[in-house]
XYZ file of C-alpha atoms in Angstrom:
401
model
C -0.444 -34.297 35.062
C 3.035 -35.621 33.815
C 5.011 -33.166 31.158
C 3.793 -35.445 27.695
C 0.232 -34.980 28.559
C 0.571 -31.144 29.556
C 1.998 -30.995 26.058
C -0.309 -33.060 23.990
C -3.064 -30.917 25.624
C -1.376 -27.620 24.660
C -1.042 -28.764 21.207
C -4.133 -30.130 21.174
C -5.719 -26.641 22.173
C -3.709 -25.052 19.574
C -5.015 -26.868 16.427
C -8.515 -26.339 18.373
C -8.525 -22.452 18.180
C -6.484 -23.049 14.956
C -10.020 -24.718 13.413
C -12.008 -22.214 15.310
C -9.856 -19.208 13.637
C -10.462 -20.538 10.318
C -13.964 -21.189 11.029
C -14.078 -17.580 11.996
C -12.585 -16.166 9.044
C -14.756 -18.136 6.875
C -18.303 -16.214 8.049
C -15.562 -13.195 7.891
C -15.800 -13.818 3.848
C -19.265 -14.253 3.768
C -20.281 -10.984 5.699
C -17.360 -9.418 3.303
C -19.212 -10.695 0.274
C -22.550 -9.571 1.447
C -21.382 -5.993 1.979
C -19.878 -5.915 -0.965
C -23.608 -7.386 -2.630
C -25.031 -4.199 -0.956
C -22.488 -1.641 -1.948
C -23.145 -3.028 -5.739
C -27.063 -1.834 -5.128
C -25.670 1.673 -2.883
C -23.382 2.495 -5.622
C -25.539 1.640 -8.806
C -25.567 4.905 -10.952
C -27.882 5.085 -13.906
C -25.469 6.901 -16.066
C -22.605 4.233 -15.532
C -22.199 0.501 -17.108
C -23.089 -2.384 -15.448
C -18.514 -2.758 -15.325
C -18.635 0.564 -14.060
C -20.611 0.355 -11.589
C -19.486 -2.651 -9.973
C -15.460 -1.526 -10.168
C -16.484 1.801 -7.552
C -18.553 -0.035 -5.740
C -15.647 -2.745 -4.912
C -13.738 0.592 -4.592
C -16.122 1.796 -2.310
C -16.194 -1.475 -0.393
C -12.965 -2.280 -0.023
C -12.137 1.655 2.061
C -15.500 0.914 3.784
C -13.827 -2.363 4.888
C -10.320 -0.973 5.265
C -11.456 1.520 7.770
C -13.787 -0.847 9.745
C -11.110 -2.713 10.446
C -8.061 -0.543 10.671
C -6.030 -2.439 7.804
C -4.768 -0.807 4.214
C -6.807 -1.008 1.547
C -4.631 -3.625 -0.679
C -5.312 -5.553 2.608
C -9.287 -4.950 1.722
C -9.035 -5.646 -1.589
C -7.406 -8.956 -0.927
C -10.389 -10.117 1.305
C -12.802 -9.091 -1.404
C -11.439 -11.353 -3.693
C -10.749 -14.237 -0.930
C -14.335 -13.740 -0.222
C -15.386 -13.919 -3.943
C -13.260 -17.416 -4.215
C -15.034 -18.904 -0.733
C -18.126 -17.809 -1.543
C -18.918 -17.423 -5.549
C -16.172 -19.015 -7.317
C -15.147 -21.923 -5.459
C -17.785 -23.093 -2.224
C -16.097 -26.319 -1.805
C -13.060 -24.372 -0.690
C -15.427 -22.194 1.368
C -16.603 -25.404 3.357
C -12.737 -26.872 3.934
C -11.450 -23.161 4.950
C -15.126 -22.890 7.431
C -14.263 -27.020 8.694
C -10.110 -25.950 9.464
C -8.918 -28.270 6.667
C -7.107 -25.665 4.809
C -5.855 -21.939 5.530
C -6.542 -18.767 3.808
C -2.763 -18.934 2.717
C -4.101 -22.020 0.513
C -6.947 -20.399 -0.852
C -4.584 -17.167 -1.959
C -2.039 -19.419 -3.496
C -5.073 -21.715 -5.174
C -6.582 -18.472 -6.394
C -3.690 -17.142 -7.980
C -3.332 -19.706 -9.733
C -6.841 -20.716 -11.161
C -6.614 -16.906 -12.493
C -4.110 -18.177 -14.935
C -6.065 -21.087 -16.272
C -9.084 -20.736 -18.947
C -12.933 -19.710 -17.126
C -13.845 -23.328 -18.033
C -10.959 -25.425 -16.551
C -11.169 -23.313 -13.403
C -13.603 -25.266 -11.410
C -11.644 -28.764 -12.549
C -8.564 -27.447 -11.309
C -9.591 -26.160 -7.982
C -11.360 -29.550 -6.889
C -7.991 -31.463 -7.823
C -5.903 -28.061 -6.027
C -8.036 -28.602 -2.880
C -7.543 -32.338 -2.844
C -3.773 -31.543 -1.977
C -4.512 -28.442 -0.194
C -5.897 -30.854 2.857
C -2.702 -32.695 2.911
C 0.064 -29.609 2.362
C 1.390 -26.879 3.745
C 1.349 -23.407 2.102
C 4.907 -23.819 0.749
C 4.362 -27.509 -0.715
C 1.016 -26.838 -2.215
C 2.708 -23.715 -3.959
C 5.142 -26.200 -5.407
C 2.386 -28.315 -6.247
C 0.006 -25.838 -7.861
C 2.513 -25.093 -10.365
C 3.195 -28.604 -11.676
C -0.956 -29.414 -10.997
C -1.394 -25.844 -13.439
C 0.468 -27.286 -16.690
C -1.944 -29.853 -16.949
C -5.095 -27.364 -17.333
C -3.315 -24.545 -19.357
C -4.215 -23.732 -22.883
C -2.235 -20.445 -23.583
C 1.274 -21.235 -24.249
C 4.089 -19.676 -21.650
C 4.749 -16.756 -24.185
C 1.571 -15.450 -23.601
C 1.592 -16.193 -20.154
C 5.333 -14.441 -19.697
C 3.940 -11.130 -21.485
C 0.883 -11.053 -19.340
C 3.058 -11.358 -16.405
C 5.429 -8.800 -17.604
C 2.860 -6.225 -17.548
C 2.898 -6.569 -13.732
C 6.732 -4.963 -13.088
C 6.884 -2.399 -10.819
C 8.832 -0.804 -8.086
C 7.096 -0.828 -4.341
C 9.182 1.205 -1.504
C 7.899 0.665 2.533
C 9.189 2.618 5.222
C 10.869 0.377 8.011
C 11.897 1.929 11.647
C 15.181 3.886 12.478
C 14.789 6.073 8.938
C 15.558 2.937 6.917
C 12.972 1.584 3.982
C 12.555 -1.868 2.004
C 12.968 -1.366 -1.633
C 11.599 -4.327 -3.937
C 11.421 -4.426 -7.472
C 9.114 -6.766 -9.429
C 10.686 -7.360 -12.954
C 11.437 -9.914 -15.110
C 13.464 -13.405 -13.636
C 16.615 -12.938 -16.413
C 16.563 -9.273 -15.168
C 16.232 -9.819 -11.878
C 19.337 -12.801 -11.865
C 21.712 -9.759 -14.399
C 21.087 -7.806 -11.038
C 22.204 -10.589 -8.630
C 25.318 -11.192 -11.056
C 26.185 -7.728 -11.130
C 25.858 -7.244 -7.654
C 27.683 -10.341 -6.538
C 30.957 -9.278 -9.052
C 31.315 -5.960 -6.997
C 31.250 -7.032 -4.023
C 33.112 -10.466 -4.417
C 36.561 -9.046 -3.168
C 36.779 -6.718 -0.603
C 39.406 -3.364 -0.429
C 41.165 -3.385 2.071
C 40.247 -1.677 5.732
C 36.707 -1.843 4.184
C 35.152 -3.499 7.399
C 31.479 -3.707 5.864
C 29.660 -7.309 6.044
C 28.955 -8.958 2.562
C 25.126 -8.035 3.107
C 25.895 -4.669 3.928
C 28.512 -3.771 0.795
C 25.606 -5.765 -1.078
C 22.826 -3.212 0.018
C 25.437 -0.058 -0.830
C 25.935 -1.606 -4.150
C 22.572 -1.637 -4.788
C 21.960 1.461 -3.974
C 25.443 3.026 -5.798
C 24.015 1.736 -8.869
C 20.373 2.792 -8.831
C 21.792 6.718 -7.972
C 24.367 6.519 -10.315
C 27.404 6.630 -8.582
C 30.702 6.373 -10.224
C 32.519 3.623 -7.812
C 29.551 1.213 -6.638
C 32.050 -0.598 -4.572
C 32.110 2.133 -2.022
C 29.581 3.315 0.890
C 27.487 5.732 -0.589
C 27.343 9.166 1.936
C 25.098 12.015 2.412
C 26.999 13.585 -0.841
C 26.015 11.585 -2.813
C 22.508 12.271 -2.941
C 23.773 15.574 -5.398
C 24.203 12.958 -7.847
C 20.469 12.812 -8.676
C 19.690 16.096 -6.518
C 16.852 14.473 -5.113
C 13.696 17.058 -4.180
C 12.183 15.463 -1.212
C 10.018 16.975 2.099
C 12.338 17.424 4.837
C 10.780 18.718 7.993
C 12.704 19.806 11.085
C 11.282 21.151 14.281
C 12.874 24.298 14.931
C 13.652 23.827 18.924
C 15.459 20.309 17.702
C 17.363 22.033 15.260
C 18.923 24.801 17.503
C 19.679 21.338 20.189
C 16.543 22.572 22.695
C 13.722 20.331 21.599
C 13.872 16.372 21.450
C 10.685 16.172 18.344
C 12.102 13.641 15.610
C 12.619 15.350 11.914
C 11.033 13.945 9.024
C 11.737 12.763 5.897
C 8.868 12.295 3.788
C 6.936 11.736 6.719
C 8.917 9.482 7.797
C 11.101 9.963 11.376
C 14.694 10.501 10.870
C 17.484 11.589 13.572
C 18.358 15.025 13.626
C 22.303 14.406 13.010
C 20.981 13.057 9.413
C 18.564 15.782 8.931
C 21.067 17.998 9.264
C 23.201 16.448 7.019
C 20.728 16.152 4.284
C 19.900 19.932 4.525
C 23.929 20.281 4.403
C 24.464 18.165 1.023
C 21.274 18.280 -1.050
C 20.251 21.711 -1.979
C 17.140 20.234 -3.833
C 15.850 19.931 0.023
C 12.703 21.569 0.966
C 13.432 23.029 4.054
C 10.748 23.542 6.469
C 10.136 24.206 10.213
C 7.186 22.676 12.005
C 6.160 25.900 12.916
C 6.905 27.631 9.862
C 7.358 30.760 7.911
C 4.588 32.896 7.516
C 3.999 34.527 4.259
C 1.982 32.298 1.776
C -1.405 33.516 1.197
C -4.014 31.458 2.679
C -7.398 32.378 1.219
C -7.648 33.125 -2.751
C -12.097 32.388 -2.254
C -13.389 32.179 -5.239
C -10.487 34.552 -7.758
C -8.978 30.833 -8.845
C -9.632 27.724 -9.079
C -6.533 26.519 -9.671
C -4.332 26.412 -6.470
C -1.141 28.979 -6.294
C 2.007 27.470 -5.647
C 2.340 28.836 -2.044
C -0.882 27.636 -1.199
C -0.314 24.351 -2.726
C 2.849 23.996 -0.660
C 1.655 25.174 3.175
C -1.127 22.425 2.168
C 1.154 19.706 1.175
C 3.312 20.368 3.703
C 0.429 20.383 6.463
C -1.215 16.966 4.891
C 2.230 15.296 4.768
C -0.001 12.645 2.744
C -3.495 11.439 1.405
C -6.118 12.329 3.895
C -8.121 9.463 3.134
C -8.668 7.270 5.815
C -5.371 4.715 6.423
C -3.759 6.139 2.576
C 0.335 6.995 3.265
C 0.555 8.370 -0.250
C 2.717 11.273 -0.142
C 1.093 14.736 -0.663
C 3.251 15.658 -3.334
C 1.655 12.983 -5.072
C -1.795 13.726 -4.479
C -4.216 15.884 -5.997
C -5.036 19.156 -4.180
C -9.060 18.625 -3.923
C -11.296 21.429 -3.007
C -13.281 19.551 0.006
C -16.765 21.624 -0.809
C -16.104 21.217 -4.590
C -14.967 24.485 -6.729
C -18.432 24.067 -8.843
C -19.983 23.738 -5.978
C -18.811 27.324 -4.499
C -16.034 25.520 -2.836
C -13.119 28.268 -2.358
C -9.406 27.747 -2.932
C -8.577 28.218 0.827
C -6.063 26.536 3.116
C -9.079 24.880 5.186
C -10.934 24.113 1.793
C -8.060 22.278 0.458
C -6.544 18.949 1.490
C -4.194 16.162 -0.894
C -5.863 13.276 -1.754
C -4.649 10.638 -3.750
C -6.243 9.870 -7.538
C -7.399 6.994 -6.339
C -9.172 8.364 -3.163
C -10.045 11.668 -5.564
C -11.700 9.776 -7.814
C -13.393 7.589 -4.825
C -14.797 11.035 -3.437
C -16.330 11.606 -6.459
C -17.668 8.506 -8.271
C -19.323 6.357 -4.917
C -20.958 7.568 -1.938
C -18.335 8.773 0.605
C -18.473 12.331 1.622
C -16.126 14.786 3.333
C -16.139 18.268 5.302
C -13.211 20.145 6.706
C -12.308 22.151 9.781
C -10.634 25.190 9.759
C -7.647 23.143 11.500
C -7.137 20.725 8.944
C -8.766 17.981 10.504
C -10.922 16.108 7.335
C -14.181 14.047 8.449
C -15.688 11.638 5.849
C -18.513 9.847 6.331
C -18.863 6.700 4.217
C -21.395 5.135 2.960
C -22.385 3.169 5.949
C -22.607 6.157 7.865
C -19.635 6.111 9.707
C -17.626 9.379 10.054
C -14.001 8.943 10.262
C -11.181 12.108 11.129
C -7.552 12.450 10.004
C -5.458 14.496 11.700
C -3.130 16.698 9.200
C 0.823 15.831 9.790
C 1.783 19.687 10.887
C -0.654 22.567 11.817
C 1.274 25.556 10.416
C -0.090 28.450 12.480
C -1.400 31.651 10.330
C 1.104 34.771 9.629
């Protein structure tokens, strides 16, 4: 076989399994949509609305889904509502994603924006969407959706701009080597002040200042949001005094004396130990803690509180290192300290009847059909309301004094 037809039959085998993947994904949606149908009937509560009851059942759904199959649950969420746009809202898109015409990028995008349109121009606007949709790709049929959307809109841009508004917020993800993405969801005028001000510091460089443009752009940004007098410099490990930050530092005590090769943490998150220590040197906010760590704080208080003493609270936090829900990374410091066997219950405020859970996951516990025990090492089981049982594993194990 010559070269041209090796490659046409390559290529031809990739759109194949291209079709076949979106296929796939299509009876994906559809089992999605009929689990969530049964988690509405699960998770039906006489003493609860009709809205109540279905926002904890999607709630429910959407873990149930997220720890099937291993992803986060805004990742769940968003095939709940792809399913509820193949499958309810929109079938015709259904049968183009299930036949390989389209991709679930186009029904996202062709979602989004039928939720900005009026309930009664939706269906309109989503025939004349997928009509381009065939012929596109995701980044042209983006383009295209928002001249398409004008012609079906009836509330004017103001109200449109202070719906949108409502939406700002401020989203931080770890990335590898101790370094994190932070992204910031504001306003376009805001958002091109910050680009301005950020392009007039670093538009000259000082001399012997050997930083790329990207690079003196990222310190700038981050001078300014900690409040640093000269934004035009590197900010350093001193800096951090400016806003004395109080974060969870955790350094295995072998690696700190130079005998152990176990990565420090900050905020869960590995760090090296040369900017552990410098942390701990410069920001006497700092937690400090050792993997295996001091004994002192009272384990057990059974049954004489109910609220959780602050030494308590901390060997927990520091043990959980975050939510022990299933696949949650929100910090323990930022979670609720939930009494697994619940305090009314006879629950006891102990060390191995405690664990941090997230409000969201907190309130999941209690409202839907997900239930959790606790062993006395920290390790949480739930069982959810499939009947699956799921274990995390808590960050540290602090051993007993």
């Amino acid at each position: 076989m010559d070269p041209e037809t090796r490659l046409a039959a390559a290529l031809e085998r990739v759109a194949e399994l291209e079709r076949a993947i979106r296929g796939l994904q299509a009876e994906q949606y559809t089992a999605i949509h009929e689990a969530h149908a049964v988690a509405l009937v699960v998770e039906a509560h006489p003493s609860r609305t009709e809205r109540e009851n279905r926002e904890w059942a999607a709630r429910s759904v959407a873990a149930e889904v997220a720890t099937t199959i291993g992803a986060h649950e805004r990742t769940a969420h968003m095939l709940l509502r792809d399913a509820e746009t193949v499958v309810v809202r929109f079938p015709a898109v259904g049968a183009a994603l299930a036949s390989g015409e389209i991709s679930v990028r186009h029904i996202r995008d062709l979602a989004d924006a039928a939720d900005l349109l009026p309930d009664d121009r939706q269906a309109e606007f989503a025939a004349a969407a997928l009509e381009r949709a065939r012929r596109m790709t995701p980044p042209a049929f983006r383009a295209a959706l928002r001249r398409l959307g004008h012609r079906f809109l009836d509330a004017p841009a103001e109200t449109r701009r202070a719906r949108a508004i409502t939406e700002r917020r401020v989203v931080i993800e770890p990335a590898p080597d101790g370094m994190a993405w932070v992204s910031v969801f504001c306003a376009g005028e805001h958002a091109t002040a910050i680009r301005s001000r950020i392009d007039a510091i670093t538009k000259t460089r000082a001399e012997g200042d050997e930083r790329t443009k990207p690079q003196r752009e990222a310190d700038a940004a981050v001078a300014l949001l900690l409040g640093i007098d000269d934004p035009a410099t590197r900010p350093t490990m001193g800096d951090l005094g400016a806003v004395r930050p109080v974060v969870h530092l955790t350094v295995p005590v072998l690696t700190l004396l130079g005998h152990g090769d176990q990565a420090a943490t900050l905020d869960g998150e590995p760090i090296d130990i040369e900017t552990a220590t410098a942390l701990t040197a410069h920001a006497p906010s700092l937690r400090r803690l050792l993997t295996d760590p001091e004994t002192g704080a009272t384990l057990r208080y059974g049954r004489t509180t109910r609220r959780v003493p602050a030494d308590l609270a901390g060997l927990v936090r520091d043990r959980d290192g975050t939510c022990r829900f299933p696949g949650c990374t929100a910090p323990a410091d930022r979670s609720d300290l939930d009494h697994t066997r619940a305090w009314e219950h006879g629950g006891p405020t102990d060390h191995d009847n405690l664990a941090s859970v997230c409000r969201k996951h907190h309130r999941v516990k209690h409202h839907t059909t997900w239930r959790v025990h606790q062993d006395s090492d920290g390790v949480v089981h739930w069982r959810s309301p499939s009947g699956r049982t799921i274990a995390t594993e808590p960050q540290h194990r602090p051993r007993a004094g």
